[in-house]
């Protein structure tokens, strides 16, 4: 991969692994899991969905990660209008523990406990941060348009020492970056990168349709999902398996996803007033 444009083209397309699909219902939680057809000591990723969103809207991203060698799972819990973010974060950690502790498929798939990550979108991003703060060992944290929650994701971010990538949506009316992604990134306890996805709305990371798209006036965005697939895959490959050839996407300029300066804002009151519609949970 010669540069960011070339890397975006490669890592936004499926990887070389055939994929298997399963249901998390066997462990008592609704949800889905995608895995490579076989492999031992694989890296694992667990994803938290955004407010009201079903996990089927993330099949594309989960399947994509599985083609690149990751076990990728997502619980379909806390989908009501007033979700418990604390319980959601516990569900994320439960699913990750199951991925690590149980042989998947026909016993030909296992996960390396040292190579695990949490990913979250919107309030699922806040839940992922809370879950990461509660884990003693985590390889990486990724959020997509993360939302401040209660308990506070901003406060919890300071207790996360794993490398973190936060992708903000540039035209997010639900969780504007100034009041959500930016203070979360600035509070990080470890190495952190914040990028803003050009022209992306809060639900631009989701595939397909859902009634909430009408309520929230957001639509799926193919370009946003393409850039996101490449950036998330590159970051996880770098942090979980030590891949060095993806540096064009993990540092420096990426078309459509510029880095955000994390120098403390001069006007804290303006940032605090940019809360948008989200910031829910308990």
PDB file of C-alpha atoms in Angstrom:
ATOM      1  CA  UNK A   1       0.000   0.000   0.000  1.00  0.00           C
ATOM      2  CA  UNK A   2       1.790   3.091  -1.331  1.00  0.00           C
ATOM      3  CA  UNK A   3      -0.275   5.769   0.385  1.00  0.00           C
ATOM      4  CA  UNK A   4      -3.548   6.644   2.080  1.00  0.00           C
ATOM      5  CA  UNK A   5      -5.593   6.544  -1.132  1.00  0.00           C
ATOM      6  CA  UNK A   6      -4.246   3.110  -2.048  1.00  0.00           C
ATOM      7  CA  UNK A   7      -4.739   1.835   1.516  1.00  0.00           C
ATOM      8  CA  UNK A   8      -8.329   3.110   1.568  1.00  0.00           C
ATOM      9  CA  UNK A   9      -9.012   1.160  -1.619  1.00  0.00           C
ATOM     10  CA  UNK A  10      -7.497  -2.052  -0.268  1.00  0.00           C
ATOM     11  CA  UNK A  11      -8.858  -2.062   3.289  1.00  0.00           C
ATOM     12  CA  UNK A  12     -12.368  -0.893   2.401  1.00  0.00           C
ATOM     13  CA  UNK A  13     -12.770  -4.098   0.360  1.00  0.00           C
ATOM     14  CA  UNK A  14     -13.263  -7.557   1.910  1.00  0.00           C
ATOM     15  CA  UNK A  15     -10.191  -9.440   3.079  1.00  0.00           C
ATOM     16  CA  UNK A  16      -9.079 -12.945   2.093  1.00  0.00           C
ATOM     17  CA  UNK A  17     -10.905 -15.004   4.744  1.00  0.00           C
ATOM     18  CA  UNK A  18     -14.170 -16.893   4.157  1.00  0.00           C
ATOM     19  CA  UNK A  19     -16.668 -16.023   6.890  1.00  0.00           C
ATOM     20  CA  UNK A  20     -19.028 -17.860   9.232  1.00  0.00           C
ATOM     21  CA  UNK A  21     -22.043 -16.342  10.979  1.00  0.00           C
ATOM     22  CA  UNK A  22     -23.633 -17.193  14.318  1.00  0.00           C
ATOM     23  CA  UNK A  23     -26.188 -16.127  16.923  1.00  0.00           C
ATOM     24  CA  UNK A  24     -25.293 -14.979  20.443  1.00  0.00           C
ATOM     25  CA  UNK A  25     -28.602 -16.329  21.753  1.00  0.00           C
ATOM     26  CA  UNK A  26     -26.824 -19.473  22.928  1.00  0.00           C
ATOM     27  CA  UNK A  27     -25.138 -17.419  25.671  1.00  0.00           C
ATOM     28  CA  UNK A  28     -28.388 -15.779  26.770  1.00  0.00           C
ATOM     29  CA  UNK A  29     -27.974 -12.465  24.934  1.00  0.00           C
ATOM     30  CA  UNK A  30     -29.510 -11.538  21.588  1.00  0.00           C
ATOM     31  CA  UNK A  31     -26.918 -10.591  19.028  1.00  0.00           C
ATOM     32  CA  UNK A  32     -24.653 -11.744  16.214  1.00  0.00           C
ATOM     33  CA  UNK A  33     -21.111 -12.944  15.698  1.00  0.00           C
ATOM     34  CA  UNK A  34     -19.025 -13.200  12.537  1.00  0.00           C
ATOM     35  CA  UNK A  35     -15.788 -15.184  12.417  1.00  0.00           C
ATOM     36  CA  UNK A  36     -13.238 -16.321   9.875  1.00  0.00           C
ATOM     37  CA  UNK A  37     -14.005 -19.898   8.796  1.00  0.00           C
ATOM     38  CA  UNK A  38     -11.238 -21.150  11.077  1.00  0.00           C
ATOM     39  CA  UNK A  39      -8.234 -19.985  13.040  1.00  0.00           C
ATOM     40  CA  UNK A  40      -6.662 -20.117  16.474  1.00  0.00           C
ATOM     41  CA  UNK A  41      -5.626 -17.226  18.752  1.00  0.00           C
ATOM     42  CA  UNK A  42      -7.508 -14.707  16.619  1.00  0.00           C
ATOM     43  CA  UNK A  43      -8.121 -11.075  17.599  1.00  0.00           C
ATOM     44  CA  UNK A  44     -11.684 -10.261  18.698  1.00  0.00           C
ATOM     45  CA  UNK A  45     -13.850  -7.143  18.458  1.00  0.00           C
ATOM     46  CA  UNK A  46     -17.199  -6.441  20.156  1.00  0.00           C
ATOM     47  CA  UNK A  47     -19.393  -3.589  18.870  1.00  0.00           C
ATOM     48  CA  UNK A  48     -22.026  -1.504  20.635  1.00  0.00           C
ATOM     49  CA  UNK A  49     -24.860  -0.117  18.492  1.00  0.00           C
ATOM     50  CA  UNK A  50     -26.183   3.437  18.447  1.00  0.00           C
ATOM     51  CA  UNK A  51     -29.415   4.654  20.068  1.00  0.00           C
ATOM     52  CA  UNK A  52     -32.434   2.621  18.863  1.00  0.00           C
ATOM     53  CA  UNK A  53     -30.414   0.835  16.175  1.00  0.00           C
ATOM     54  CA  UNK A  54     -30.675  -2.934  15.545  1.00  0.00           C
ATOM     55  CA  UNK A  55     -27.392  -4.794  15.078  1.00  0.00           C
ATOM     56  CA  UNK A  56     -28.411  -5.781  11.547  1.00  0.00           C
ATOM     57  CA  UNK A  57     -27.359  -2.261  10.568  1.00  0.00           C
ATOM     58  CA  UNK A  58     -23.760  -3.224  11.391  1.00  0.00           C
ATOM     59  CA  UNK A  59     -23.590  -6.570   9.567  1.00  0.00           C
ATOM     60  CA  UNK A  60     -21.482  -5.023   6.813  1.00  0.00           C
ATOM     61  CA  UNK A  61     -18.794  -3.777   9.219  1.00  0.00           C
ATOM     62  CA  UNK A  62     -18.764  -6.949  11.331  1.00  0.00           C
ATOM     63  CA  UNK A  63     -18.592  -9.198   8.270  1.00  0.00           C
ATOM     64  CA  UNK A  64     -15.836  -7.006   6.815  1.00  0.00           C
ATOM     65  CA  UNK A  65     -13.721  -7.351   9.959  1.00  0.00           C
ATOM     66  CA  UNK A  66     -14.197 -11.121   9.883  1.00  0.00           C
ATOM     67  CA  UNK A  67     -12.860 -11.267   6.310  1.00  0.00           C
ATOM     68  CA  UNK A  68      -9.698  -9.604   7.622  1.00  0.00           C
ATOM     69  CA  UNK A  69      -9.228 -12.198  10.358  1.00  0.00           C
ATOM     70  CA  UNK A  70     -11.168 -10.816  13.338  1.00  0.00           C
ATOM     71  CA  UNK A  71     -13.871 -12.439  15.422  1.00  0.00           C
ATOM     72  CA  UNK A  72     -16.524  -9.692  15.418  1.00  0.00           C
ATOM     73  CA  UNK A  73     -19.632  -9.743  17.624  1.00  0.00           C
ATOM     74  CA  UNK A  74     -22.398  -7.366  18.716  1.00  0.00           C
ATOM     75  CA  UNK A  75     -25.119  -7.731  21.378  1.00  0.00           C
ATOM     76  CA  UNK A  76     -28.600  -6.580  20.357  1.00  0.00           C
ATOM     77  CA  UNK A  77     -29.550  -5.322  23.821  1.00  0.00           C
ATOM     78  CA  UNK A  78     -30.651  -1.965  25.330  1.00  0.00           C
ATOM     79  CA  UNK A  79     -32.496  -0.815  22.217  1.00  0.00           C
ATOM     80  CA  UNK A  80     -35.310   1.056  23.948  1.00  0.00           C
ATOM     81  CA  UNK A  81     -35.747   4.849  23.986  1.00  0.00           C
ATOM     82  CA  UNK A  82     -34.138   5.138  27.443  1.00  0.00           C
ATOM     83  CA  UNK A  83     -31.389   2.500  27.509  1.00  0.00           C
ATOM     84  CA  UNK A  84     -29.223   1.684  30.504  1.00  0.00           C
ATOM     85  CA  UNK A  85     -25.723   2.485  29.338  1.00  0.00           C
ATOM     86  CA  UNK A  86     -24.246   0.779  32.404  1.00  0.00           C
ATOM     87  CA  UNK A  87     -25.993  -2.490  31.539  1.00  0.00           C
ATOM     88  CA  UNK A  88     -25.057  -2.084  27.888  1.00  0.00           C
ATOM     89  CA  UNK A  89     -21.382  -1.723  28.798  1.00  0.00           C
ATOM     90  CA  UNK A  90     -21.661  -4.854  30.942  1.00  0.00           C
ATOM     91  CA  UNK A  91     -23.197  -6.700  27.963  1.00  0.00           C
ATOM     92  CA  UNK A  92     -20.263  -5.662  25.776  1.00  0.00           C
ATOM     93  CA  UNK A  93     -17.778  -7.037  28.296  1.00  0.00           C
ATOM     94  CA  UNK A  94     -19.818 -10.231  28.710  1.00  0.00           C
ATOM     95  CA  UNK A  95     -19.756 -10.892  24.971  1.00  0.00           C
ATOM     96  CA  UNK A  96     -16.028 -10.179  24.820  1.00  0.00           C
ATOM     97  CA  UNK A  97     -15.400 -12.570  27.727  1.00  0.00           C
ATOM     98  CA  UNK A  98     -17.405 -15.281  25.951  1.00  0.00           C
ATOM     99  CA  UNK A  99     -15.434 -14.775  22.733  1.00  0.00           C
ATOM    100  CA  UNK A 100     -12.205 -15.194  24.692  1.00  0.00           C
ATOM    101  CA  UNK A 101     -13.322 -18.096  26.873  1.00  0.00           C
ATOM    102  CA  UNK A 102     -15.299 -20.308  24.497  1.00  0.00           C
ATOM    103  CA  UNK A 103     -14.212 -22.205  21.399  1.00  0.00           C
ATOM    104  CA  UNK A 104     -16.387 -20.935  18.570  1.00  0.00           C
ATOM    105  CA  UNK A 105     -17.790 -22.702  15.533  1.00  0.00           C
ATOM    106  CA  UNK A 106     -16.970 -26.402  15.650  1.00  0.00           C
ATOM    107  CA  UNK A 107     -14.093 -25.804  18.026  1.00  0.00           C
ATOM    108  CA  UNK A 108     -11.755 -24.635  15.277  1.00  0.00           C
ATOM    109  CA  UNK A 109     -11.895 -20.949  16.218  1.00  0.00           C
ATOM    110  CA  UNK A 110     -10.321 -19.438  19.324  1.00  0.00           C
ATOM    111  CA  UNK A 111      -9.477 -15.915  20.506  1.00  0.00           C
ATOM    112  CA  UNK A 112      -6.276 -14.553  22.009  1.00  0.00           C
ATOM    113  CA  UNK A 113      -7.183 -12.717  25.241  1.00  0.00           C
ATOM    114  CA  UNK A 114      -4.274 -10.340  24.638  1.00  0.00           C
ATOM    115  CA  UNK A 115      -5.741  -9.136  21.330  1.00  0.00           C
ATOM    116  CA  UNK A 116      -9.205  -7.756  22.052  1.00  0.00           C
ATOM    117  CA  UNK A 117     -10.954  -4.503  21.208  1.00  0.00           C
ATOM    118  CA  UNK A 118     -14.204  -2.661  21.846  1.00  0.00           C
ATOM    119  CA  UNK A 119     -15.992  -0.610  19.193  1.00  0.00           C
ATOM    120  CA  UNK A 120     -19.085   1.552  19.674  1.00  0.00           C
ATOM    121  CA  UNK A 121     -21.339   3.925  17.750  1.00  0.00           C
ATOM    122  CA  UNK A 122     -23.196   6.817  19.378  1.00  0.00           C
ATOM    123  CA  UNK A 123     -24.324   5.785  22.860  1.00  0.00           C
ATOM    124  CA  UNK A 124     -22.727   2.431  22.027  1.00  0.00           C
ATOM    125  CA  UNK A 125     -19.487   4.389  21.813  1.00  0.00           C
ATOM    126  CA  UNK A 126     -20.105   5.735  25.313  1.00  0.00           C
ATOM    127  CA  UNK A 127     -20.894   2.209  26.503  1.00  0.00           C
ATOM    128  CA  UNK A 128     -17.716   0.908  24.850  1.00  0.00           C
ATOM    129  CA  UNK A 129     -15.673   3.509  26.731  1.00  0.00           C
ATOM    130  CA  UNK A 130     -17.299   2.521  30.037  1.00  0.00           C
ATOM    131  CA  UNK A 131     -16.627  -1.150  29.242  1.00  0.00           C
ATOM    132  CA  UNK A 132     -13.013  -0.402  28.315  1.00  0.00           C
ATOM    133  CA  UNK A 133     -12.487   1.484  31.576  1.00  0.00           C
ATOM    134  CA  UNK A 134     -13.650  -1.619  33.468  1.00  0.00           C
ATOM    135  CA  UNK A 135     -11.271  -4.038  31.720  1.00  0.00           C
ATOM    136  CA  UNK A 136      -7.788  -4.721  33.031  1.00  0.00           C
ATOM    137  CA  UNK A 137      -6.490  -5.736  29.618  1.00  0.00           C
ATOM    138  CA  UNK A 138      -7.662  -4.355  26.267  1.00  0.00           C
ATOM    139  CA  UNK A 139      -5.792  -3.973  23.001  1.00  0.00           C
ATOM    140  CA  UNK A 140      -7.743  -1.117  21.393  1.00  0.00           C
ATOM    141  CA  UNK A 141     -10.828   1.093  21.570  1.00  0.00           C
ATOM    142  CA  UNK A 142     -12.704   2.565  18.578  1.00  0.00           C
ATOM    143  CA  UNK A 143     -15.751   4.837  18.599  1.00  0.00           C
ATOM    144  CA  UNK A 144     -17.938   6.147  15.760  1.00  0.00           C
ATOM    145  CA  UNK A 145     -19.662   9.467  16.495  1.00  0.00           C
ATOM    146  CA  UNK A 146     -19.423   8.725  20.234  1.00  0.00           C
ATOM    147  CA  UNK A 147     -21.961  10.267  22.607  1.00  0.00           C
ATOM    148  CA  UNK A 148     -21.486  11.465  26.160  1.00  0.00           C
ATOM    149  CA  UNK A 149     -23.581   9.286  28.449  1.00  0.00           C
ATOM    150  CA  UNK A 150     -24.589   8.817  32.055  1.00  0.00           C
ATOM    151  CA  UNK A 151     -22.430   7.460  33.670  1.00  0.00           C
ATOM    152  CA  UNK A 152     -20.029   9.817  31.946  1.00  0.00           C
ATOM    153  CA  UNK A 153     -18.054   8.501  28.972  1.00  0.00           C
ATOM    154  CA  UNK A 154     -15.820  11.571  29.232  1.00  0.00           C
ATOM    155  CA  UNK A 155     -14.871  10.722  32.818  1.00  0.00           C
ATOM    156  CA  UNK A 156     -14.399   7.045  31.965  1.00  0.00           C
ATOM    157  CA  UNK A 157     -12.163   7.888  28.986  1.00  0.00           C
ATOM    158  CA  UNK A 158      -9.490   9.066  31.418  1.00  0.00           C
ATOM    159  CA  UNK A 159      -9.294   5.538  32.849  1.00  0.00           C
ATOM    160  CA  UNK A 160      -8.810   3.857  29.467  1.00  0.00           C
ATOM    161  CA  UNK A 161      -5.148   3.215  28.752  1.00  0.00           C
ATOM    162  CA  UNK A 162      -5.626   1.236  25.520  1.00  0.00           C
ATOM    163  CA  UNK A 163      -4.882   3.077  22.239  1.00  0.00           C
ATOM    164  CA  UNK A 164      -8.065   4.750  21.013  1.00  0.00           C
ATOM    165  CA  UNK A 165      -9.412   5.894  17.652  1.00  0.00           C
ATOM    166  CA  UNK A 166     -12.443   8.192  17.644  1.00  0.00           C
ATOM    167  CA  UNK A 167     -14.226   8.958  14.357  1.00  0.00           C
ATOM    168  CA  UNK A 168     -16.507  11.986  14.598  1.00  0.00           C
ATOM    169  CA  UNK A 169     -19.261  12.803  12.102  1.00  0.00           C
ATOM    170  CA  UNK A 170     -18.741  16.273  10.633  1.00  0.00           C
ATOM    171  CA  UNK A 171     -22.482  17.078  10.375  1.00  0.00           C
ATOM    172  CA  UNK A 172     -23.753  15.308  13.484  1.00  0.00           C
ATOM    173  CA  UNK A 173     -26.869  16.937  14.958  1.00  0.00           C
ATOM    174  CA  UNK A 174     -27.393  14.220  17.594  1.00  0.00           C
ATOM    175  CA  UNK A 175     -23.930  14.116  19.171  1.00  0.00           C
ATOM    176  CA  UNK A 176     -21.903  17.033  17.764  1.00  0.00           C
ATOM    177  CA  UNK A 177     -18.166  16.492  18.036  1.00  0.00           C
ATOM    178  CA  UNK A 178     -17.635  19.693  20.051  1.00  0.00           C
ATOM    179  CA  UNK A 179     -19.703  18.384  22.950  1.00  0.00           C
ATOM    180  CA  UNK A 180     -19.037  14.665  22.605  1.00  0.00           C
ATOM    181  CA  UNK A 181     -16.155  13.203  20.555  1.00  0.00           C
ATOM    182  CA  UNK A 182     -13.734  16.064  21.223  1.00  0.00           C
ATOM    183  CA  UNK A 183     -13.989  16.152  25.042  1.00  0.00           C
ATOM    184  CA  UNK A 184     -13.949  12.336  25.067  1.00  0.00           C
ATOM    185  CA  UNK A 185     -10.740  12.313  23.036  1.00  0.00           C
ATOM    186  CA  UNK A 186      -9.131  15.068  25.123  1.00  0.00           C
ATOM    187  CA  UNK A 187      -9.865  13.125  28.314  1.00  0.00           C
ATOM    188  CA  UNK A 188      -8.170   9.950  27.045  1.00  0.00           C
ATOM    189  CA  UNK A 189      -5.851   8.213  29.467  1.00  0.00           C
ATOM    190  CA  UNK A 190      -3.731   6.685  26.698  1.00  0.00           C
ATOM    191  CA  UNK A 191      -2.691   7.264  23.108  1.00  0.00           C
ATOM    192  CA  UNK A 192      -5.582   8.758  21.137  1.00  0.00           C
ATOM    193  CA  UNK A 193      -6.457   9.784  17.580  1.00  0.00           C
ATOM    194  CA  UNK A 194      -9.522  11.803  16.582  1.00  0.00           C
ATOM    195  CA  UNK A 195     -10.638  12.150  12.958  1.00  0.00           C
ATOM    196  CA  UNK A 196     -13.662  13.901  11.482  1.00  0.00           C
ATOM    197  CA  UNK A 197     -15.445  12.149   8.610  1.00  0.00           C
ATOM    198  CA  UNK A 198     -16.393  14.763   6.000  1.00  0.00           C
ATOM    199  CA  UNK A 199     -20.144  15.160   5.303  1.00  0.00           C
ATOM    200  CA  UNK A 200     -21.008  12.296   7.663  1.00  0.00           C
ATOM    201  CA  UNK A 201     -24.214  12.356   9.713  1.00  0.00           C
ATOM    202  CA  UNK A 202     -24.738  10.499  12.975  1.00  0.00           C
ATOM    203  CA  UNK A 203     -26.309   7.445  11.303  1.00  0.00           C
ATOM    204  CA  UNK A 204     -24.099   7.559   8.227  1.00  0.00           C
ATOM    205  CA  UNK A 205     -22.131   4.658   9.730  1.00  0.00           C
ATOM    206  CA  UNK A 206     -25.179   2.350   9.535  1.00  0.00           C
ATOM    207  CA  UNK A 207     -26.319   0.255   6.583  1.00  0.00           C
ATOM    208  CA  UNK A 208     -29.853  -0.335   5.361  1.00  0.00           C
ATOM    209  CA  UNK A 209     -32.977   1.420   6.570  1.00  0.00           C
ATOM    210  CA  UNK A 210     -34.775   1.736   9.897  1.00  0.00           C
ATOM    211  CA  UNK A 211     -37.735   3.797  11.068  1.00  0.00           C
ATOM    212  CA  UNK A 212     -35.424   5.850  13.285  1.00  0.00           C
ATOM    213  CA  UNK A 213     -33.766   7.309  10.182  1.00  0.00           C
ATOM    214  CA  UNK A 214     -36.966   9.292   9.591  1.00  0.00           C
ATOM    215  CA  UNK A 215     -37.165  10.394  13.223  1.00  0.00           C
ATOM    216  CA  UNK A 216     -33.511  11.430  13.356  1.00  0.00           C
ATOM    217  CA  UNK A 217     -33.388  12.763   9.777  1.00  0.00           C
ATOM    218  CA  UNK A 218     -30.284  10.736   8.971  1.00  0.00           C
ATOM    219  CA  UNK A 219     -29.645   8.355   6.110  1.00  0.00           C
ATOM    220  CA  UNK A 220     -27.038   5.655   5.453  1.00  0.00           C
ATOM    221  CA  UNK A 221     -23.998   7.003   3.619  1.00  0.00           C
ATOM    222  CA  UNK A 222     -21.981   4.632   1.435  1.00  0.00           C
ATOM    223  CA  UNK A 223     -18.924   6.910   1.399  1.00  0.00           C
ATOM    224  CA  UNK A 224     -18.919   7.226   5.192  1.00  0.00           C
ATOM    225  CA  UNK A 225     -19.122   3.454   5.637  1.00  0.00           C
ATOM    226  CA  UNK A 226     -16.347   2.864   3.096  1.00  0.00           C
ATOM    227  CA  UNK A 227     -13.922   5.227   4.831  1.00  0.00           C
ATOM    228  CA  UNK A 228     -14.921   3.847   8.227  1.00  0.00           C
ATOM    229  CA  UNK A 229     -14.313   0.220   7.198  1.00  0.00           C
ATOM    230  CA  UNK A 230     -10.801   1.080   6.052  1.00  0.00           C
ATOM    231  CA  UNK A 231      -9.868   3.232   9.059  1.00  0.00           C
ATOM    232  CA  UNK A 232     -11.238   0.814  11.660  1.00  0.00           C
ATOM    233  CA  UNK A 233      -9.640  -2.206   9.973  1.00  0.00           C
ATOM    234  CA  UNK A 234      -6.269  -0.469   9.703  1.00  0.00           C
ATOM    235  CA  UNK A 235      -6.290   0.675  13.336  1.00  0.00           C
ATOM    236  CA  UNK A 236      -7.257  -2.751  14.665  1.00  0.00           C
ATOM    237  CA  UNK A 237      -4.693  -4.498  12.463  1.00  0.00           C
ATOM    238  CA  UNK A 238      -1.996  -2.164  13.787  1.00  0.00           C
ATOM    239  CA  UNK A 239      -2.934  -2.378  17.463  1.00  0.00           C
ATOM    240  CA  UNK A 240      -4.037  -6.027  17.740  1.00  0.00           C
ATOM    241  CA  UNK A 241      -1.762  -7.871  15.305  1.00  0.00           C
ATOM    242  CA  UNK A 242       1.139  -5.455  14.912  1.00  0.00           C
ATOM    243  CA  UNK A 243       0.648  -4.803  11.193  1.00  0.00           C
ATOM    244  CA  UNK A 244       3.003  -1.979  10.124  1.00  0.00           C
ATOM    245  CA  UNK A 245       1.932  -1.588   6.493  1.00  0.00           C
ATOM    246  CA  UNK A 246      -1.275   0.257   7.420  1.00  0.00           C
ATOM    247  CA  UNK A 247       0.425   3.364   8.818  1.00  0.00           C
ATOM    248  CA  UNK A 248      -0.876   5.492   5.935  1.00  0.00           C
ATOM    249  CA  UNK A 249      -4.341   5.194   7.516  1.00  0.00           C
ATOM    250  CA  UNK A 250      -3.389   5.294  11.179  1.00  0.00           C
ATOM    251  CA  UNK A 251      -1.344   8.485  11.055  1.00  0.00           C
ATOM    252  CA  UNK A 252      -1.111  11.492   8.781  1.00  0.00           C
ATOM    253  CA  UNK A 253      -3.508  12.763   6.148  1.00  0.00           C
ATOM    254  CA  UNK A 254      -6.403  10.598   5.004  1.00  0.00           C
ATOM    255  CA  UNK A 255      -8.721  11.957   2.263  1.00  0.00           C
ATOM    256  CA  UNK A 256     -12.158  12.659   3.714  1.00  0.00           C
ATOM    257  CA  UNK A 257     -11.061  12.022   7.291  1.00  0.00           C
ATOM    258  CA  UNK A 258      -8.747  14.778   8.552  1.00  0.00           C
ATOM    259  CA  UNK A 259      -7.115  14.632  11.952  1.00  0.00           C
ATOM    260  CA  UNK A 260      -8.629  16.883  14.622  1.00  0.00           C
ATOM    261  CA  UNK A 261      -6.359  19.047  16.748  1.00  0.00           C
ATOM    262  CA  UNK A 262      -6.829  18.028  20.388  1.00  0.00           C
ATOM    263  CA  UNK A 263      -5.352  21.177  21.855  1.00  0.00           C
ATOM    264  CA  UNK A 264      -7.720  22.208  24.704  1.00  0.00           C
ATOM    265  CA  UNK A 265     -10.504  24.475  23.473  1.00  0.00           C
ATOM    266  CA  UNK A 266     -10.284  28.113  24.571  1.00  0.00           C
ATOM    267  CA  UNK A 267     -14.049  28.449  25.011  1.00  0.00           C
ATOM    268  CA  UNK A 268     -15.179  25.581  27.216  1.00  0.00           C
ATOM    269  CA  UNK A 269     -18.682  27.049  27.553  1.00  0.00           C
ATOM    270  CA  UNK A 270     -19.230  26.856  23.799  1.00  0.00           C
ATOM    271  CA  UNK A 271     -18.125  23.222  23.753  1.00  0.00           C
ATOM    272  CA  UNK A 272     -20.371  22.381  26.684  1.00  0.00           C
ATOM    273  CA  UNK A 273     -23.381  23.946  24.943  1.00  0.00           C
ATOM    274  CA  UNK A 274     -22.910  21.770  21.833  1.00  0.00           C
ATOM    275  CA  UNK A 275     -24.566  18.733  23.358  1.00  0.00           C
ATOM    276  CA  UNK A 276     -26.996  17.878  20.565  1.00  0.00           C
ATOM    277  CA  UNK A 277     -29.845  15.453  21.269  1.00  0.00           C
ATOM    278  CA  UNK A 278     -27.954  12.600  22.891  1.00  0.00           C
ATOM    279  CA  UNK A 279     -26.287  12.266  26.250  1.00  0.00           C
ATOM    280  CA  UNK A 280     -28.670   9.676  27.696  1.00  0.00           C
ATOM    281  CA  UNK A 281     -28.396   6.610  29.843  1.00  0.00           C
ATOM    282  CA  UNK A 282     -27.976   5.666  33.444  1.00  0.00           C
TER     283      UNK A 282
END
